[in-house]
Tab-separated table of C-alpha atoms in Angstrom:
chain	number	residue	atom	x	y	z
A	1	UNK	CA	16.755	4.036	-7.063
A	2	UNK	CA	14.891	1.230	-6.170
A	3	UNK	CA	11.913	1.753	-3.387
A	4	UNK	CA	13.244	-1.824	-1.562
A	5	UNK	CA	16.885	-2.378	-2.337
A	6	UNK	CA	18.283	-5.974	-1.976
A	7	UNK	CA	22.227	-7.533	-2.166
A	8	UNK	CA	21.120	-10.219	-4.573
A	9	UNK	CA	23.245	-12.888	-3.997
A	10	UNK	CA	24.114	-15.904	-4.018
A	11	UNK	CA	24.630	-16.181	-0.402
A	12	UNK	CA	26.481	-19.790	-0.283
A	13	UNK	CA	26.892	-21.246	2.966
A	14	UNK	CA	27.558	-24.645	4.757
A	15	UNK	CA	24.941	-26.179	6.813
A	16	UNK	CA	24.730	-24.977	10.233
A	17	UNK	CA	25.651	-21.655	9.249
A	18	UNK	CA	24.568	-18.051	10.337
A	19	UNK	CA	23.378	-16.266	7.573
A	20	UNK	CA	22.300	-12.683	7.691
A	21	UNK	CA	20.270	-10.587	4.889
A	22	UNK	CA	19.599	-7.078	4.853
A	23	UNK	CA	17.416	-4.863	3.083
A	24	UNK	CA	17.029	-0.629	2.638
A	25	UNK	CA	13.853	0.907	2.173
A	26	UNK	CA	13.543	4.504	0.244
A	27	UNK	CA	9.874	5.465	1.736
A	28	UNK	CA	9.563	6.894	4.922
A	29	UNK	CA	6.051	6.493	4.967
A	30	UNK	CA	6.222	2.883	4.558
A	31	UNK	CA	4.428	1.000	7.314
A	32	UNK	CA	5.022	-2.434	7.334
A	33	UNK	CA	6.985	-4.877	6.620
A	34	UNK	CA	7.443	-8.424	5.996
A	35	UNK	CA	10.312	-11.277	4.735
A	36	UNK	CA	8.894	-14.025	2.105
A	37	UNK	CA	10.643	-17.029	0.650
A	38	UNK	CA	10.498	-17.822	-2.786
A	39	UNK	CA	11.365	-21.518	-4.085
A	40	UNK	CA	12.919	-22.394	-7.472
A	41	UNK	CA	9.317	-22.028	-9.499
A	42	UNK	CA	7.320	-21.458	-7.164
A	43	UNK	CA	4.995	-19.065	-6.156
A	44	UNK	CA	6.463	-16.634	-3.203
A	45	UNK	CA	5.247	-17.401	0.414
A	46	UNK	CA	5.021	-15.028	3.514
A	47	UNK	CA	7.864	-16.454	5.937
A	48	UNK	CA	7.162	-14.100	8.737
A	49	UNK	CA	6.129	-10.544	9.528
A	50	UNK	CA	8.814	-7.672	10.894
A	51	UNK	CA	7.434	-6.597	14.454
A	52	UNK	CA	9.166	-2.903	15.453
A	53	UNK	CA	10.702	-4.790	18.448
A	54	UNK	CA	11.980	-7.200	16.152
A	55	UNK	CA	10.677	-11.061	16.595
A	56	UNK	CA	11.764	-14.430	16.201
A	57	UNK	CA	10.428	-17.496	15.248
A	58	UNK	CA	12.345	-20.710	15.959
A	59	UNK	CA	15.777	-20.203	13.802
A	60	UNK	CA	14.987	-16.892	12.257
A	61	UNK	CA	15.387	-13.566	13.628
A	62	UNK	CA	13.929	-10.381	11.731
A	63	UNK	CA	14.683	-6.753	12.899
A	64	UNK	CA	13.694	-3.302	11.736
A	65	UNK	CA	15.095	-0.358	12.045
A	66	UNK	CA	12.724	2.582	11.441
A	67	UNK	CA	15.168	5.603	11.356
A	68	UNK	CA	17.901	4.441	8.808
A	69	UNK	CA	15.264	2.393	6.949
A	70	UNK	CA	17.402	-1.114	7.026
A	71	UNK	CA	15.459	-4.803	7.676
A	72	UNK	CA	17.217	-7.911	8.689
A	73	UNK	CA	16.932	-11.519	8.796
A	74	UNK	CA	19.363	-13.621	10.404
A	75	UNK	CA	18.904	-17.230	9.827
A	76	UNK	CA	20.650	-19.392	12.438
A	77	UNK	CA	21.984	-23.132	12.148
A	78	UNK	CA	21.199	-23.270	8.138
A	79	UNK	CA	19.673	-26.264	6.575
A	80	UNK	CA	19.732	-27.683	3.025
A	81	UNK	CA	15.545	-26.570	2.905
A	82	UNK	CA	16.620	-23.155	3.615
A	83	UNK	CA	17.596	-22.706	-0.108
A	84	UNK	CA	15.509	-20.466	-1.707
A	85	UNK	CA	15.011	-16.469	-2.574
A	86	UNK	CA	14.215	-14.453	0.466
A	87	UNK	CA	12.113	-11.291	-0.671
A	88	UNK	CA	12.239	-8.031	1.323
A	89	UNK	CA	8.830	-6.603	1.221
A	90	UNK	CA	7.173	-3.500	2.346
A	91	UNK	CA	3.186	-2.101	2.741
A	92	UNK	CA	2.660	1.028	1.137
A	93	UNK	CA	-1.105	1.957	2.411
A	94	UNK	CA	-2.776	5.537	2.648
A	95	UNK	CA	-6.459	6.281	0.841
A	96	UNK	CA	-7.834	3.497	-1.261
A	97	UNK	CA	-3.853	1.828	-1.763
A	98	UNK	CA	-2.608	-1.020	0.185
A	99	UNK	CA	0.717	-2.193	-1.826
A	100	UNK	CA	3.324	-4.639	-1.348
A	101	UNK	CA	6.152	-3.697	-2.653
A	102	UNK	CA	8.796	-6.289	-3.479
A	103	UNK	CA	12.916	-6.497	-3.319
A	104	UNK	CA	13.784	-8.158	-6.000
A	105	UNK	CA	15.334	-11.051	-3.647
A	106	UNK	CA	18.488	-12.504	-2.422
A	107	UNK	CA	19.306	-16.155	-3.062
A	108	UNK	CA	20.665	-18.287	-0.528
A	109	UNK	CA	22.150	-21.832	-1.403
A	110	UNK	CA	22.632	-24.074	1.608
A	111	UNK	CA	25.404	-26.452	1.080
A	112	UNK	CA	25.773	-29.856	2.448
B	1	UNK	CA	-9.645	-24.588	2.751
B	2	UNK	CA	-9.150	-23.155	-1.207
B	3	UNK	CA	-6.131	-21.101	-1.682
B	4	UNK	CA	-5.561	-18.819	-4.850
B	5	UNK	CA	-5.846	-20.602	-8.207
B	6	UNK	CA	-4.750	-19.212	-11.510
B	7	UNK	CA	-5.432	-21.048	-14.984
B	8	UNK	CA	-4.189	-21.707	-17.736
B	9	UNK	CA	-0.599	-23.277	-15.494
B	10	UNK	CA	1.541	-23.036	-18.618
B	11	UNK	CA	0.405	-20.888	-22.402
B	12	UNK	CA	2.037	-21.359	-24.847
B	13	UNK	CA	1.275	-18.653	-27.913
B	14	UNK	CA	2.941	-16.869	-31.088
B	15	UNK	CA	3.822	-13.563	-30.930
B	16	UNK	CA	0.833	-11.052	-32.367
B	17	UNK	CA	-2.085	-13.444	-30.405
B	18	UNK	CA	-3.836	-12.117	-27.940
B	19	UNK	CA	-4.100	-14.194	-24.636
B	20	UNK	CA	-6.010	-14.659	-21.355
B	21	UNK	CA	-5.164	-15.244	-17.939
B	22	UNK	CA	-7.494	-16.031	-15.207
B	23	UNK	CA	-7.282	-15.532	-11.368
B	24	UNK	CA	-9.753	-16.488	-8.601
B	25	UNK	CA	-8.712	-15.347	-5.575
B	26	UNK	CA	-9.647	-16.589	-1.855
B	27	UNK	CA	-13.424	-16.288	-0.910
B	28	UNK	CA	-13.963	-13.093	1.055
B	29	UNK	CA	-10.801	-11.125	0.103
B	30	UNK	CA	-10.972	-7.858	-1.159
B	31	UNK	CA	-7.842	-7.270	-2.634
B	32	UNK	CA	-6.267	-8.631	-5.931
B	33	UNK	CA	-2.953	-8.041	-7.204
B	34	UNK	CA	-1.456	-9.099	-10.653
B	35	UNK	CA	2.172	-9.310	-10.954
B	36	UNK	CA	4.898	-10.627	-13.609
B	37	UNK	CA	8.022	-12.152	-13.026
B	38	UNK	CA	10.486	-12.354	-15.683
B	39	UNK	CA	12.933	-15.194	-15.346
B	40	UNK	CA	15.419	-14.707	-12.655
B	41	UNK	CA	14.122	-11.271	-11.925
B	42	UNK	CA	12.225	-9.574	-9.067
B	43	UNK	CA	8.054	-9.393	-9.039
B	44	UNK	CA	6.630	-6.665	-11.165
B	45	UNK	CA	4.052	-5.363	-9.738
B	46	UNK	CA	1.481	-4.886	-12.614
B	47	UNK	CA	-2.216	-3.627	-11.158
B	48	UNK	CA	-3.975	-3.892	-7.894
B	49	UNK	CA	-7.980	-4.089	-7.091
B	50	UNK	CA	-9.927	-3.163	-4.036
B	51	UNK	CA	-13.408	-3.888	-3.335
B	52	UNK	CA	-15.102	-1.052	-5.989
B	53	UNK	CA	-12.652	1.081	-5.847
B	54	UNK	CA	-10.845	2.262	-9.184
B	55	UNK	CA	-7.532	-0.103	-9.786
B	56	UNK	CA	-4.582	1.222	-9.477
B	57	UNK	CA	-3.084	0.094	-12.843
B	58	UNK	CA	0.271	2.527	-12.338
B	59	UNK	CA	2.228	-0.600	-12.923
B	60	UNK	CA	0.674	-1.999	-16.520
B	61	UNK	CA	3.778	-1.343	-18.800
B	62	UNK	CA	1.928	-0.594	-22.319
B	63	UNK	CA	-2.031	-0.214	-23.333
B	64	UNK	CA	-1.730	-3.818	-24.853
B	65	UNK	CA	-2.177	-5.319	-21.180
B	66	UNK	CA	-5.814	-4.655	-19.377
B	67	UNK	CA	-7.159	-6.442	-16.365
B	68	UNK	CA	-10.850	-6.914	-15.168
B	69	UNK	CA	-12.240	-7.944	-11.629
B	70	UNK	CA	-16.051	-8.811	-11.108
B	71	UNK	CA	-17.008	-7.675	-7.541
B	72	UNK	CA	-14.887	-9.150	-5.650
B	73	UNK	CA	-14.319	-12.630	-7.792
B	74	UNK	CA	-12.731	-13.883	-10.603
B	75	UNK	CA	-10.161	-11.071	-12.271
B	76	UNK	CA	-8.711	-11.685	-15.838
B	77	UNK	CA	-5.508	-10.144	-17.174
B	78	UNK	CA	-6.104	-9.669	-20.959
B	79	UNK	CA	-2.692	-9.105	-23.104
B	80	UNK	CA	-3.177	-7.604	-26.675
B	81	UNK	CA	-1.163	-8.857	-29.882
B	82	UNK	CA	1.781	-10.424	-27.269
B	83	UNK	CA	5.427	-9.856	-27.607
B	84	UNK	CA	8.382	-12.024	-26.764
B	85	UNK	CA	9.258	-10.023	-24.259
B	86	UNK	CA	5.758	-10.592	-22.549
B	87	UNK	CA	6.796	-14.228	-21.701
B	88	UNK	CA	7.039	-14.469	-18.263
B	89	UNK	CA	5.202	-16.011	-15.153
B	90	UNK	CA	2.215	-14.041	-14.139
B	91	UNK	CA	1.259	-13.930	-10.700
B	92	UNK	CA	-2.203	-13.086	-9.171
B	93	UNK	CA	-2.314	-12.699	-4.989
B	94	UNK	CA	-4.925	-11.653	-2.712
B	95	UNK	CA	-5.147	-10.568	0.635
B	96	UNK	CA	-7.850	-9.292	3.206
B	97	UNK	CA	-7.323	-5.809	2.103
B	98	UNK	CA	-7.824	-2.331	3.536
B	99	UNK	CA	-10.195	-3.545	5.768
B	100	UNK	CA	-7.270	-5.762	7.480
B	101	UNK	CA	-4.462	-4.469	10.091
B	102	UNK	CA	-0.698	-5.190	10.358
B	103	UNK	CA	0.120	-8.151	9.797
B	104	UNK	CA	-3.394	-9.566	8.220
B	105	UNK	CA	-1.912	-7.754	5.351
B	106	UNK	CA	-0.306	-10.858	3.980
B	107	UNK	CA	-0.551	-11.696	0.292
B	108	UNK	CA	-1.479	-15.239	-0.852
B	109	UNK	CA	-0.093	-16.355	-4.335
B	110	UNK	CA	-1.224	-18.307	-6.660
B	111	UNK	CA	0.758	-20.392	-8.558
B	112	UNK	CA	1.204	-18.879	-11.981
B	113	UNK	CA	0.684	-19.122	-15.144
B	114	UNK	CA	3.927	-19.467	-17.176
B	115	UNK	CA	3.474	-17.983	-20.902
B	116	UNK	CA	5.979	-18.120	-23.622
B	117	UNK	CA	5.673	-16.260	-26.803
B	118	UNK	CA	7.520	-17.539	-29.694
């Protein structure tokens, strides 16, 4: 099994869509966690942090849940630039380690 | 101000050469991490560096792929007499390391270096 499971996708919506990812985690001692978005060819890029209260940052919502080891993001009122890969990712630290670990992604295609 | 570079962008080599792939990560970060990512697939994590500490290279998938880091500068991945199944984009990302706290612990990519083995 996996250490950061994904639903891969694609995720095709209309714009102005809700859109709602979810990701499991197999480590209980993992510590942190984070969403990044990864365009066609290009490099991946943190979109925003996972906060234990959950937070939200203008359209996107991202939510953790510690005890069954699940991560959200909800994107509201989808646009065309929200096409990309979103990556579930979680920090792995303890001694001299500080690891990311990666989903593998799920694609989202916005359509007009 | 600089981000992460990586060079060469693209490499183009036949199978059995050996090649070289360079990273220089963002001036004052600690950490560097070296992953692959086959077409259409997830990242792989390959090996991870921090400060002098011995890398964790739990993630290098055979002896014919080695990576070096000067202090905490430049890093090269080096892989031996390359295979087909080596082509792939290779990613090198650092971050503020152990030193940082949740969420400094974000990783900046570069942007690859795309090799193809024929």
């Amino acid at each position: 099994r996996k250490e950061v499971e994904q639903d891969p996708g694609p995720f095709n919506v209309p714009e102005g869509a809700t859109v709602a990812f979810n990701c499991t985690y197999s480590n209980s001692a993992s510590q942190s966690f984070f969403w990044y978005r990864q365009d066609c060819r290009k490099e991946p890029k943190l979109l925003m942090s996972v906060y234990s209260s959950g937070n939200e940052d203008g359209r996107f919502t991202a939510q953790l849940n510690r005890a069954s080891q699940y991560i959200s993001l909800l994107i509201r009122d989808s646009k065309l630039s929200d096409s990309a890969t979103y990556l579930c990712v979680v920090n792995r630290r303890g001694g001299a380690t500080n690891k990311l670990i990666f989903g593998t992604g799920t694609l989202l295609a916005v359509q007009p | 101000g600089a981000g992460v570079s990586q060079s060469p962008s693209n490499k183009v080599t036949e199978k059995g050469k050996d090649v070289e792939l360079r990273c220089d990560p963002i001036s004052g970060h600690t950490a560097l991490y070296w992953y692959r990512q086959r077409l259409g697939q997830g990242l792989e994590f390959l090996i991870y560096f921090q400060g002098n500490s011995a890398p964790d290279k739990s993630g290098l998938p055979s002896d014919r792929f080695s990576a070096e880091r000067t202090g905490e500068s430049v890093s090269t991945l080096t892989i031996q007499r390359t295979q087909q199944e080596d082509s792939a984009v290779y990613l090198c990302a650092s971050s503020a390391g152990l030193l940082s706290t949740f969420p400094s612990y974000e990783q900046y990519f570069g942007p690859g270096t795309r090799l193809t083995v024929t």
